[in-house]
Amino acid sequence: MLIFIDFDDVLFNTKHFKKELVGVFLKNGVSQKIFFETYYDYPIQTKKGLKKYDPWCQIKILKEKHNLKDKKLKRDLGKLFKNTKKFLFPDSEKFLKNFSKKDLILISYGETQFQEIKIKNGGISKHFSQIIIGDQDKAELIKKFLKNKKDKNIFLLEDFPLHINAVKQKLPQVKVIRIKRKEGRYSQLPSLEADFEAKNLKEAEGIIQNSNIKQ
Ligand SMILES: [Mg+2]
């Protein structure tokens, strides 16, 4: 068995984290308007043409365009990033502990230092046999692991429609469990039909255990 698990909005309450991130900028004199104007105002793009967020790039722009003093802001952000564990969903660790490390692969989109820090400081790296942070759609990333095509127990736990669609179209052998948490930022967006849907990881765990029994 192999279980690929997405990070943002699946294991990690990104909405809550982002709210606190914006709060740090506001506290340091950046208005909400300017924060969102400069959010993606720098040329980091992935091969798919999607934008990636990087707070240090944003600060650079704020310095150049808006004359921002960045010393305290950087210090405050450092504090926020130091312990991202508090943004994990309450059921995340419990889920990870119930599977063996060799079966778990973390698969996250957006190769930036920011993404690495968020994951590393969340304290859950020890549960995974591999951590993949990549800029390709997840079908491309997962494909590399599917040497044994006969393995019927391959799951992806994902919330974002683009990746759900890519995997549904390109890798029909992977069972996609769409995670639709009430706190998820993309729970309302349409996607191709996933194999299963779960409101949280407890439900996802039940789905996985059930499918394994049926094999
Ligand atoms: Mg996600």
mmCIF file of C-alpha atoms and ligand atoms in Angstrom:
data_model
loop_
_atom_site.group_PDB
_atom_site.id
_atom_site.type_symbol
_atom_site.label_atom_id
_atom_site.label_comp_id
_atom_site.label_asym_id
_atom_site.label_seq_id
_atom_site.Cartn_x
_atom_site.Cartn_y
_atom_site.Cartn_z
ATOM 1 C CA MET A 1 0.000 0.000 0.000
ATOM 2 C CA LEU A 2 1.035 3.563 -0.623
ATOM 3 C CA ILE A 3 -0.732 6.642 0.677
ATOM 4 C CA PHE A 4 0.178 10.002 -0.834
ATOM 5 C CA ILE A 5 -0.965 12.892 1.358
ATOM 6 C CA ASP A 6 -1.159 16.542 0.499
ATOM 7 C CA PHE A 7 -0.091 19.097 3.118
ATOM 8 C CA ASP A 8 -2.040 22.372 2.784
ATOM 9 C CA ASP A 9 -5.711 22.144 3.786
ATOM 10 C CA VAL A 10 -5.392 18.389 4.348
ATOM 11 C CA LEU A 11 -2.910 18.051 7.222
ATOM 12 C CA PHE A 12 -2.405 21.752 7.826
ATOM 13 C CA ASN A 13 -4.949 24.487 8.490
ATOM 14 C CA THR A 14 -3.576 26.851 5.871
ATOM 15 C CA LYS A 15 -6.525 29.213 6.187
ATOM 16 C CA HIS A 16 -5.767 29.786 9.867
ATOM 17 C CA PHE A 17 -2.035 30.061 9.172
ATOM 18 C CA LYS A 18 -2.592 32.593 6.400
ATOM 19 C CA LYS A 19 -4.807 34.677 8.664
ATOM 20 C CA GLU A 20 -1.996 34.893 11.195
ATOM 21 C CA LEU A 21 0.546 35.597 8.464
ATOM 22 C CA VAL A 22 -1.513 38.546 7.190
ATOM 23 C CA GLY A 23 -1.867 39.677 10.818
ATOM 24 C CA VAL A 24 1.933 39.887 11.190
ATOM 25 C CA PHE A 25 2.173 42.142 8.125
ATOM 26 C CA LEU A 26 -0.711 44.341 9.336
ATOM 27 C CA LYS A 27 0.885 44.662 12.759
ATOM 28 C CA ASN A 28 4.019 45.886 11.034
ATOM 29 C CA GLY A 29 2.326 48.721 9.188
ATOM 30 C CA VAL A 30 1.362 47.063 5.892
ATOM 31 C CA SER A 31 -2.247 47.789 4.961
ATOM 32 C CA GLN A 32 -4.544 44.986 3.900
ATOM 33 C CA LYS A 33 -4.786 46.552 0.434
ATOM 34 C CA ILE A 34 -1.030 46.691 -0.065
ATOM 35 C CA PHE A 35 -0.584 43.225 1.401
ATOM 36 C CA PHE A 36 -2.856 41.706 -1.231
ATOM 37 C CA GLU A 37 -1.483 43.891 -4.040
ATOM 38 C CA THR A 38 2.012 42.615 -3.349
ATOM 39 C CA TYR A 39 1.026 39.031 -2.486
ATOM 40 C CA TYR A 40 1.993 37.613 -5.875
ATOM 41 C CA ASP A 41 3.782 40.614 -7.290
ATOM 42 C CA TYR A 42 7.019 38.826 -8.160
ATOM 43 C CA PRO A 43 7.999 36.396 -10.832
ATOM 44 C CA ILE A 44 7.967 32.992 -9.168
ATOM 45 C CA GLN A 45 5.957 30.711 -11.326
ATOM 46 C CA THR A 46 5.859 26.989 -11.697
ATOM 47 C CA LYS A 47 6.027 25.066 -14.948
ATOM 48 C CA LYS A 48 2.248 24.904 -14.925
ATOM 49 C CA GLY A 49 2.147 28.699 -14.821
ATOM 50 C CA LEU A 50 0.696 28.722 -11.343
ATOM 51 C CA LYS A 51 1.963 31.264 -8.892
ATOM 52 C CA LYS A 52 3.764 30.403 -5.702
ATOM 53 C CA TYR A 53 3.762 32.455 -2.569
ATOM 54 C CA ASP A 54 7.035 33.534 -0.990
ATOM 55 C CA PRO A 55 6.947 35.985 1.933
ATOM 56 C CA TRP A 56 10.583 37.025 1.508
ATOM 57 C CA CYS A 57 9.980 38.019 -2.113
ATOM 58 C CA GLN A 58 6.923 39.920 -0.978
ATOM 59 C CA ILE A 59 8.956 41.781 1.660
ATOM 60 C CA LYS A 60 11.538 42.705 -0.966
ATOM 61 C CA ILE A 61 8.807 44.298 -3.105
ATOM 62 C CA LEU A 62 7.323 46.055 -0.074
ATOM 63 C CA LYS A 63 10.749 47.498 0.662
ATOM 64 C CA GLU A 64 11.301 48.664 -2.893
ATOM 65 C CA LYS A 65 7.831 49.993 -3.664
ATOM 66 C CA HIS A 66 6.554 51.068 -0.283
ATOM 67 C CA ASN A 67 9.682 51.795 1.647
ATOM 68 C CA LEU A 68 8.850 49.234 4.288
ATOM 69 C CA LYS A 69 11.143 48.758 7.261
ATOM 70 C CA ASP A 70 11.540 45.027 7.353
ATOM 71 C CA LYS A 71 13.650 44.160 10.386
ATOM 72 C CA LYS A 72 10.871 43.680 12.922
ATOM 73 C CA LEU A 73 8.548 42.174 10.327
ATOM 74 C CA LYS A 74 11.136 39.514 9.493
ATOM 75 C CA ARG A 75 11.651 38.789 13.170
ATOM 76 C CA ASP A 76 7.909 38.451 13.791
ATOM 77 C CA LEU A 77 7.522 36.168 10.768
ATOM 78 C CA GLY A 78 10.400 34.060 12.044
ATOM 79 C CA LYS A 79 8.456 33.558 15.273
ATOM 80 C CA LEU A 80 5.328 32.535 13.379
ATOM 81 C CA PHE A 81 7.260 30.078 11.208
ATOM 82 C CA LYS A 82 9.171 28.569 14.106
ATOM 83 C CA ASN A 83 6.274 26.528 15.312
ATOM 84 C CA THR A 84 3.856 25.621 12.585
ATOM 85 C CA LYS A 85 2.765 22.576 14.565
ATOM 86 C CA LYS A 86 -0.114 24.506 16.088
ATOM 87 C CA PHE A 87 -1.691 24.817 12.622
ATOM 88 C CA LEU A 88 -1.917 21.061 12.065
ATOM 89 C CA PHE A 89 -5.499 19.826 12.136
ATOM 90 C CA PRO A 90 -6.299 17.989 15.381
ATOM 91 C CA ASP A 91 -6.738 14.657 13.565
ATOM 92 C CA SER A 92 -3.555 14.845 11.464
ATOM 93 C CA GLU A 93 -1.036 13.187 13.769
ATOM 94 C CA LYS A 94 -3.490 10.543 14.882
ATOM 95 C CA PHE A 95 -4.052 9.573 11.247
ATOM 96 C CA LEU A 96 -0.330 9.413 10.497
ATOM 97 C CA LYS A 97 0.385 7.301 13.585
ATOM 98 C CA ASN A 98 -2.165 4.719 12.481
ATOM 99 C CA PHE A 99 -0.204 3.828 9.351
ATOM 100 C CA SER A 100 3.308 2.601 8.951
ATOM 101 C CA LYS A 101 5.944 5.032 7.830
ATOM 102 C CA LYS A 102 6.855 2.992 4.746
ATOM 103 C CA ASP A 103 3.335 3.501 3.363
ATOM 104 C CA LEU A 104 3.163 7.263 3.806
ATOM 105 C CA ILE A 105 4.484 9.833 1.334
ATOM 106 C CA LEU A 106 3.915 13.530 1.795
ATOM 107 C CA ILE A 107 3.343 15.237 -1.531
ATOM 108 C CA SER A 108 3.207 18.987 -1.555
ATOM 109 C CA TYR A 109 2.979 21.495 -4.338
ATOM 110 C CA GLY A 110 5.149 24.602 -4.668
ATOM 111 C CA GLU A 111 8.888 24.289 -4.330
ATOM 112 C CA THR A 112 9.908 27.182 -2.097
ATOM 113 C CA GLN A 113 11.883 27.649 1.070
ATOM 114 C CA PHE A 114 8.637 28.853 2.629
ATOM 115 C CA GLN A 115 6.864 25.567 1.908
ATOM 116 C CA GLU A 116 9.809 23.597 3.270
ATOM 117 C CA ILE A 117 9.827 25.573 6.509
ATOM 118 C CA LYS A 118 6.075 25.205 6.982
ATOM 119 C CA ILE A 119 6.362 21.440 6.638
ATOM 120 C CA LYS A 120 9.609 20.968 8.561
ATOM 121 C CA ASN A 121 8.533 23.034 11.553
ATOM 122 C CA GLY A 122 5.189 21.250 11.711
ATOM 123 C CA GLY A 123 7.007 18.319 13.310
ATOM 124 C CA ILE A 124 5.390 15.549 11.253
ATOM 125 C CA SER A 125 8.252 14.728 8.866
ATOM 126 C CA LYS A 126 9.148 11.656 10.930
ATOM 127 C CA HIS A 127 5.936 9.924 9.871
ATOM 128 C CA PHE A 128 6.816 9.823 6.161
ATOM 129 C CA SER A 129 9.087 7.549 4.185
ATOM 130 C CA GLN A 130 9.470 10.387 1.679
ATOM 131 C CA ILE A 131 8.623 14.041 1.399
ATOM 132 C CA ILE A 132 8.130 15.396 -2.079
ATOM 133 C CA ILE A 133 7.769 19.096 -2.698
ATOM 134 C CA GLY A 134 7.396 19.703 -6.386
ATOM 135 C CA ASP A 135 6.186 22.112 -9.017
ATOM 136 C CA GLN A 136 4.597 19.611 -11.365
ATOM 137 C CA ASP A 137 1.025 18.442 -11.184
ATOM 138 C CA LYS A 138 0.747 15.564 -8.763
ATOM 139 C CA ALA A 139 0.101 12.947 -11.439
ATOM 140 C CA GLU A 140 3.609 13.628 -12.756
ATOM 141 C CA LEU A 141 5.092 13.448 -9.267
ATOM 142 C CA ILE A 142 3.266 10.251 -8.284
ATOM 143 C CA LYS A 143 3.992 8.483 -11.574
ATOM 144 C CA LYS A 144 7.624 8.042 -10.591
ATOM 145 C CA PHE A 145 6.586 5.846 -7.651
ATOM 146 C CA LEU A 146 4.300 3.515 -9.522
ATOM 147 C CA LYS A 147 6.784 0.939 -10.693
ATOM 148 C CA ASN A 148 4.669 -1.887 -9.411
ATOM 149 C CA LYS A 149 1.604 -1.327 -11.560
ATOM 150 C CA LYS A 150 -0.208 -4.262 -9.950
ATOM 151 C CA ASP A 151 -0.435 -2.595 -6.582
ATOM 152 C CA LYS A 152 -4.125 -1.875 -6.154
ATOM 153 C CA ASN A 153 -3.789 -0.001 -2.906
ATOM 154 C CA ILE A 154 -2.547 3.388 -3.902
ATOM 155 C CA PHE A 155 -4.321 6.375 -2.438
ATOM 156 C CA LEU A 156 -4.047 10.126 -2.783
ATOM 157 C CA LEU A 157 -5.550 12.399 -0.134
ATOM 158 C CA GLU A 158 -5.978 15.777 -1.795
ATOM 159 C CA ASP A 159 -8.174 18.874 -1.598
ATOM 160 C CA PHE A 160 -7.160 20.862 -4.672
ATOM 161 C CA PRO A 161 -9.180 20.289 -7.886
ATOM 162 C CA LEU A 162 -6.235 20.775 -10.294
ATOM 163 C CA HIS A 163 -4.352 17.860 -8.758
ATOM 164 C CA ILE A 164 -7.464 15.719 -8.351
ATOM 165 C CA ASN A 165 -8.244 16.215 -12.036
ATOM 166 C CA ALA A 166 -4.682 15.491 -13.165
ATOM 167 C CA VAL A 167 -4.532 12.237 -11.204
ATOM 168 C CA LYS A 168 -8.022 11.141 -12.266
ATOM 169 C CA GLN A 169 -7.109 11.722 -15.910
ATOM 170 C CA LYS A 170 -3.593 10.341 -15.989
ATOM 171 C CA LEU A 171 -3.423 7.704 -13.248
ATOM 172 C CA PRO A 172 -6.703 5.791 -13.034
ATOM 173 C CA GLN A 173 -5.116 3.156 -10.766
ATOM 174 C CA VAL A 174 -4.741 5.719 -7.971
ATOM 175 C CA LYS A 175 -7.733 6.002 -5.670
ATOM 176 C CA VAL A 176 -8.346 9.656 -4.981
ATOM 177 C CA ILE A 177 -9.903 10.628 -1.674
ATOM 178 C CA ARG A 178 -10.986 14.225 -1.929
ATOM 179 C CA ILE A 179 -10.601 15.896 1.447
ATOM 180 C CA LYS A 180 -13.351 18.448 1.954
ATOM 181 C CA ARG A 181 -12.791 19.951 5.351
ATOM 182 C CA LYS A 182 -15.049 22.761 6.483
ATOM 183 C CA GLU A 183 -11.910 24.847 7.044
ATOM 184 C CA GLY A 184 -10.501 23.976 3.595
ATOM 185 C CA ARG A 185 -10.027 26.866 1.188
ATOM 186 C CA TYR A 186 -11.006 24.865 -1.890
ATOM 187 C CA SER A 187 -13.752 22.634 -0.554
ATOM 188 C CA GLN A 188 -16.383 24.434 -2.652
ATOM 189 C CA LEU A 189 -14.537 24.304 -5.993
ATOM 190 C CA PRO A 190 -15.689 21.785 -8.591
ATOM 191 C CA SER A 191 -13.423 18.927 -9.662
ATOM 192 C CA LEU A 192 -13.729 15.681 -11.550
ATOM 193 C CA GLU A 193 -15.412 13.066 -9.444
ATOM 194 C CA ALA A 194 -13.016 11.618 -6.905
ATOM 195 C CA ASP A 195 -13.212 7.945 -5.941
ATOM 196 C CA PHE A 196 -14.152 8.945 -2.403
ATOM 197 C CA GLU A 197 -14.842 12.064 -0.381
ATOM 198 C CA ALA A 198 -14.032 12.649 3.271
ATOM 199 C CA LYS A 199 -14.742 15.534 5.609
ATOM 200 C CA ASN A 200 -11.693 14.794 7.733
ATOM 201 C CA LEU A 201 -8.863 12.314 8.121
ATOM 202 C CA LYS A 202 -10.788 10.015 10.442
ATOM 203 C CA GLU A 203 -13.230 9.418 7.602
ATOM 204 C CA ALA A 204 -10.353 9.003 5.152
ATOM 205 C CA GLU A 205 -8.795 6.397 7.409
ATOM 206 C CA GLY A 206 -12.054 4.424 7.449
ATOM 207 C CA ILE A 207 -12.192 4.537 3.637
ATOM 208 C CA ILE A 208 -8.640 3.218 3.342
ATOM 209 C CA GLN A 209 -9.144 0.425 5.866
ATOM 210 C CA ASN A 210 -12.381 -0.601 4.155
ATOM 211 C CA SER A 211 -10.877 -0.739 0.668
ATOM 212 C CA ASN A 212 -8.000 -2.833 1.956
ATOM 213 C CA ILE A 213 -10.318 -5.380 3.513
ATOM 214 C CA LYS A 214 -12.163 -5.767 0.221
ATOM 215 C CA GLN A 215 -9.003 -6.572 -1.757
HETATM 216 MG MG MG B 1 -3.884 21.187 -0.513
#
